[in-house]
Every structure is written in C-alpha cells, then in structure tokens.
Amino acid sequence: LASRMRYDLGFHRPRARFVVAAVLIGVSAWYLGLQLVVALQPPINEHGLPGIVESGGLVPRLLGLALWPALAEELVFRGALARGLASRTTWWIGVLGSMIVFAAYHAVLAQMLGVLPLALALGMLAVRSGSVWPGMLAHLINNVIAILLSRNALPEVARWIDARPDIMVGVAAVGFVGGLALSAKEAA
C-alpha cells in the first residue's frame, strides 16, 4: 500500500497564464487586504508584526518575512491542504478550507482579515493550476510589496498610492479579479 501512495505537493510546471495570474494577484491582493482592515478597523497590535517588519535590516526581513513564508506556507496551506481537500471533495472546498485555515493561522484579527483576499486567490491558483509555484510567486510579491511599503523603502510610491486611494482600489480590484479570472479554468 505504501508503495502505491503518491505524495504530490504540486511541484509541477504551471502554464503561463497561471504565472501571469500570480503576478496580478501578488501586486493587488496586499492593497485589497489593507483596505479590508482599514474598513473594518480591528484592533492592531503595534508591537507584533509591524514592529518586526520595521526593525532590523531589509534583506533579513525580506528573506524571513517574504521568501520563507512564500515557500513554506504555500507548501503547507496550498500544496498539502488545498490540493488535498480538493482531491477528496470539490475544488472550491479546497480553496475555502485552505483560506479559512490560513487566515486562522495568522492568529491576530487584523492579519486574519488582511490575508483573506490573498488566501482566496492563492487557493484558487494552487487548485486550478495543479502547481504550488504560482502561489509561491504571488505570495512572495505580496509580501515584498507590503514590507517595502511598511518600511517606507519606496517613499515616492507610497506617496503616490496614498494620494490616489480611489484609483488604487480600482486598479487593485481589476488586477485581482483579472488574476482570479485567469485562474478560474483548471489546467489541462
């Protein structure tokens, strides 16, 4: 029996449309998550993740808070959980199940709410593409942008975004929906 068991975490080469979807999702989900948190105004622990992101060197923070989570969390939440649930039930149960568990994993209400759009899209990418690579890319892009902006490493970009919230919501929504649309059809 053990010799017939196949463990497949999704290390398959994705189709190009899923890579494009990952980029669209990665550059847009962080802003939609931020707007969700701003709209709902949950309590925010200033000594938690914001303090960790803003302290220390930029490169160690990018490695520890952008690259590592993109790799490890995608393997666990999308490679194993979403794809496993989807293979035993339906694709949308895999997506929603991994979204809920991923949000709960973040443990702090503001973070739980903020990751919901990303978690939805990452689950869709993994289940529909059959690969963890697009989700890893989207997750990495999302985290890098969030870290760079929260550390004010891109002050001109931050000022431009802050001055145009209506445009940014529209652009982010279009990018996010576009990424989901590209992910909607299962890979052949």
CSV table of C-alpha atoms in Angstrom, one decimal:
chain,number,residue,atom,x,y,z
A,1,LEU,CA,0.0,0.0,0.0
A,2,ALA,CA,2.7,2.5,1.0
A,3,SER,CA,4.5,1.9,-2.3
A,4,ARG,CA,1.3,2.9,-4.2
A,5,MET,CA,0.7,6.1,-2.2
A,6,ARG,CA,1.8,9.2,-4.1
A,7,TYR,CA,2.5,12.4,-2.3
A,8,ASP,CA,2.0,15.3,-4.7
A,9,LEU,CA,2.5,18.8,-3.3
A,10,GLY,CA,2.2,20.4,-6.7
A,11,PHE,CA,5.8,20.9,-7.9
A,12,HIS,CA,4.6,20.9,-11.5
A,13,ARG,CA,5.5,23.5,-14.1
A,14,PRO,CA,2.4,25.8,-14.4
A,15,ARG,CA,1.0,27.1,-17.6
A,16,ALA,CA,2.0,30.7,-18.4
A,17,ARG,CA,-1.5,32.1,-17.7
A,18,PHE,CA,-1.1,31.0,-14.0
A,19,VAL,CA,2.2,32.8,-13.8
A,20,VAL,CA,0.5,36.0,-15.2
A,21,ALA,CA,-2.4,35.4,-12.7
A,22,ALA,CA,0.2,35.1,-9.9
A,23,VAL,CA,1.8,38.5,-10.7
A,24,LEU,CA,-1.6,40.2,-11.0
A,25,ILE,CA,-2.7,38.7,-7.6
A,26,GLY,CA,0.6,39.5,-5.9
A,27,VAL,CA,0.6,43.1,-6.9
A,28,SER,CA,-3.0,43.7,-6.0
A,29,ALA,CA,-4.0,41.5,-3.0
A,30,TRP,CA,-1.9,43.3,-0.4
A,31,TYR,CA,-3.8,46.6,-1.1
A,32,LEU,CA,-7.3,44.9,-1.0
A,33,GLY,CA,-6.3,43.2,2.2
A,34,LEU,CA,-5.2,46.6,3.6
A,35,GLN,CA,-8.4,48.3,2.6
A,36,LEU,CA,-10.4,45.5,4.2
A,37,VAL,CA,-8.5,46.0,7.5
A,38,VAL,CA,-9.0,49.8,7.3
A,39,ALA,CA,-12.7,49.5,6.6
A,40,LEU,CA,-13.3,47.1,9.5
A,41,GLN,CA,-10.9,48.7,11.9
A,42,PRO,CA,-10.0,45.7,14.0
A,43,PRO,CA,-7.6,46.2,17.0
A,44,ILE,CA,-4.0,46.3,15.8
A,45,ASN,CA,-1.0,45.2,17.9
A,46,GLU,CA,1.7,47.7,17.1
A,47,HIS,CA,4.3,45.6,18.9
A,48,GLY,CA,3.6,42.5,16.8
A,49,LEU,CA,4.3,42.1,13.1
A,50,PRO,CA,4.6,45.8,12.3
A,51,GLY,CA,7.4,46.1,14.8
A,52,ILE,CA,9.2,43.0,13.5
A,53,VAL,CA,8.8,44.2,9.8
A,54,GLU,CA,10.2,47.6,10.6
A,55,SER,CA,13.2,46.6,12.8
A,56,GLY,CA,16.4,45.1,11.6
A,57,GLY,CA,18.0,45.0,8.1
A,58,LEU,CA,15.9,45.0,5.0
A,59,VAL,CA,17.4,41.9,3.4
A,60,PRO,CA,17.0,39.7,6.5
A,61,ARG,CA,13.3,40.9,6.8
A,62,LEU,CA,12.7,40.1,3.1
A,63,LEU,CA,14.2,36.6,3.5
A,64,GLY,CA,12.4,35.9,6.8
A,65,LEU,CA,9.1,37.6,6.2
A,66,ALA,CA,8.7,37.4,2.4
A,67,LEU,CA,10.6,34.5,0.9
A,68,TRP,CA,10.4,31.9,3.7
A,69,PRO,CA,6.6,32.3,4.2
A,70,ALA,CA,6.0,32.2,0.4
A,71,LEU,CA,7.8,28.8,0.2
A,72,ALA,CA,6.8,27.2,3.5
A,73,GLU,CA,3.2,28.4,3.8
A,74,GLU,CA,2.4,27.6,0.2
A,75,LEU,CA,3.6,24.0,0.7
A,76,VAL,CA,1.5,23.6,3.8
A,77,PHE,CA,-1.7,25.5,3.1
A,78,ARG,CA,-1.9,25.1,-0.7
A,79,GLY,CA,0.4,22.3,-1.7
A,80,ALA,CA,-1.0,19.9,1.0
A,81,LEU,CA,-4.2,21.3,2.4
A,82,ALA,CA,-6.0,23.0,-0.5
A,83,ARG,CA,-4.9,20.4,-3.1
A,84,GLY,CA,-5.6,17.6,-0.6
A,85,LEU,CA,-9.1,18.8,0.2
A,86,ALA,CA,-9.9,19.5,-3.4
A,87,SER,CA,-8.8,16.0,-4.5
A,88,ARG,CA,-11.1,14.4,-1.9
A,89,THR,CA,-14.1,16.8,-2.2
A,90,THR,CA,-14.6,19.7,-4.7
A,91,TRP,CA,-12.1,22.3,-5.8
A,92,TRP,CA,-14.0,25.1,-4.1
A,93,ILE,CA,-13.9,23.3,-0.7
A,94,GLY,CA,-10.2,23.0,-1.1
A,95,VAL,CA,-10.0,26.8,-1.8
A,96,LEU,CA,-12.3,27.9,1.0
A,97,GLY,CA,-10.9,25.4,3.5
A,98,SER,CA,-7.3,26.5,3.0
A,99,MET,CA,-8.4,30.1,3.1
A,100,ILE,CA,-10.0,29.7,6.5
A,101,VAL,CA,-7.1,27.7,8.0
A,102,PHE,CA,-4.6,30.1,6.5
A,103,ALA,CA,-6.4,33.1,8.0
A,104,ALA,CA,-6.7,31.5,11.4
A,105,TYR,CA,-3.0,30.6,11.3
A,106,HIS,CA,-2.2,34.4,11.3
A,107,ALA,CA,-3.9,34.5,14.8
A,108,VAL,CA,-4.2,38.3,15.0
A,109,LEU,CA,-7.6,39.6,13.9
A,110,ALA,CA,-6.1,42.4,11.7
A,111,GLN,CA,-3.8,39.9,10.0
A,112,MET,CA,-6.6,37.3,9.6
A,113,LEU,CA,-8.8,39.8,7.8
A,114,GLY,CA,-5.9,41.3,5.8
A,115,VAL,CA,-4.9,37.9,4.3
A,116,LEU,CA,-8.4,36.8,3.2
A,117,PRO,CA,-8.2,38.2,-0.4
A,118,LEU,CA,-4.7,36.7,-0.8
A,119,ALA,CA,-5.7,33.4,0.8
A,120,LEU,CA,-8.7,33.1,-1.6
A,121,ALA,CA,-6.5,33.8,-4.6
A,122,LEU,CA,-3.7,31.5,-3.5
A,123,GLY,CA,-6.0,28.6,-3.0
A,124,MET,CA,-7.5,29.2,-6.4
A,125,LEU,CA,-4.1,29.3,-8.0
A,126,ALA,CA,-2.9,26.1,-6.4
A,127,VAL,CA,-6.1,24.1,-7.0
A,128,ARG,CA,-6.8,25.2,-10.6
A,129,SER,CA,-3.2,25.2,-11.8
A,130,GLY,CA,-2.2,22.0,-10.1
A,131,SER,CA,1.0,23.7,-9.0
A,132,VAL,CA,2.4,25.5,-5.9
A,133,TRP,CA,4.7,27.7,-8.0
A,134,PRO,CA,2.2,30.4,-9.0
A,135,GLY,CA,1.0,30.7,-5.4
A,136,MET,CA,4.6,31.0,-4.2
A,137,LEU,CA,5.3,33.8,-6.7
A,138,ALA,CA,2.1,35.7,-5.8
A,139,HIS,CA,2.7,35.3,-2.0
A,140,LEU,CA,6.3,36.5,-2.4
A,141,ILE,CA,5.3,39.5,-4.5
A,142,ASN,CA,2.5,40.4,-2.0
A,143,ASN,CA,4.9,40.1,1.0
A,144,VAL,CA,7.7,42.1,-0.6
A,145,ILE,CA,5.4,45.0,-1.6
A,146,ALA,CA,3.9,45.0,1.9
A,147,ILE,CA,7.4,45.0,3.6
A,148,LEU,CA,8.9,47.6,1.3
A,149,LEU,CA,5.9,50.0,1.8
A,150,SER,CA,5.6,49.5,5.5
A,151,ARG,CA,9.3,50.2,5.9
A,152,ASN,CA,9.0,53.3,3.7
A,153,ALA,CA,11.6,51.9,1.4
A,154,LEU,CA,9.7,53.3,-1.6
A,155,PRO,CA,8.6,56.7,-0.3
A,156,GLU,CA,7.6,58.1,-3.7
A,157,VAL,CA,5.4,55.0,-4.5
A,158,ALA,CA,3.8,55.2,-1.0
A,159,ARG,CA,3.0,58.9,-1.5
A,160,TRP,CA,1.5,58.2,-4.9
A,161,ILE,CA,-0.6,55.4,-3.5
A,162,ASP,CA,-1.8,57.5,-0.5
A,163,ALA,CA,-2.7,60.4,-2.8
A,164,ARG,CA,-4.9,58.2,-5.0
A,165,PRO,CA,-6.9,55.7,-2.9
A,166,ASP,CA,-9.8,55.5,-5.3
A,167,ILE,CA,-7.6,54.8,-8.3
A,168,MET,CA,-5.6,52.3,-6.3
A,169,VAL,CA,-8.8,50.4,-5.2
A,170,GLY,CA,-9.9,50.3,-8.8
A,171,VAL,CA,-6.5,49.1,-10.1
A,172,ALA,CA,-6.1,46.6,-7.4
A,173,ALA,CA,-9.6,45.2,-7.9
A,174,VAL,CA,-9.1,44.9,-11.6
A,175,GLY,CA,-5.7,43.2,-11.1
A,176,PHE,CA,-7.1,40.8,-8.5
A,177,VAL,CA,-10.2,39.9,-10.5
A,178,GLY,CA,-8.1,39.5,-13.6
A,179,GLY,CA,-5.8,37.1,-11.7
A,180,LEU,CA,-8.8,35.1,-10.4
A,181,ALA,CA,-10.3,35.0,-13.9
A,182,LEU,CA,-7.0,33.6,-15.4
A,183,SER,CA,-7.0,31.1,-12.6
A,184,ALA,CA,-10.7,30.0,-12.9
A,185,LYS,CA,-10.3,27.4,-15.6
A,186,GLU,CA,-8.5,24.3,-14.5
A,187,ALA,CA,-5.2,23.5,-16.2
A,188,ALA,CA,-5.5,20.8,-18.8
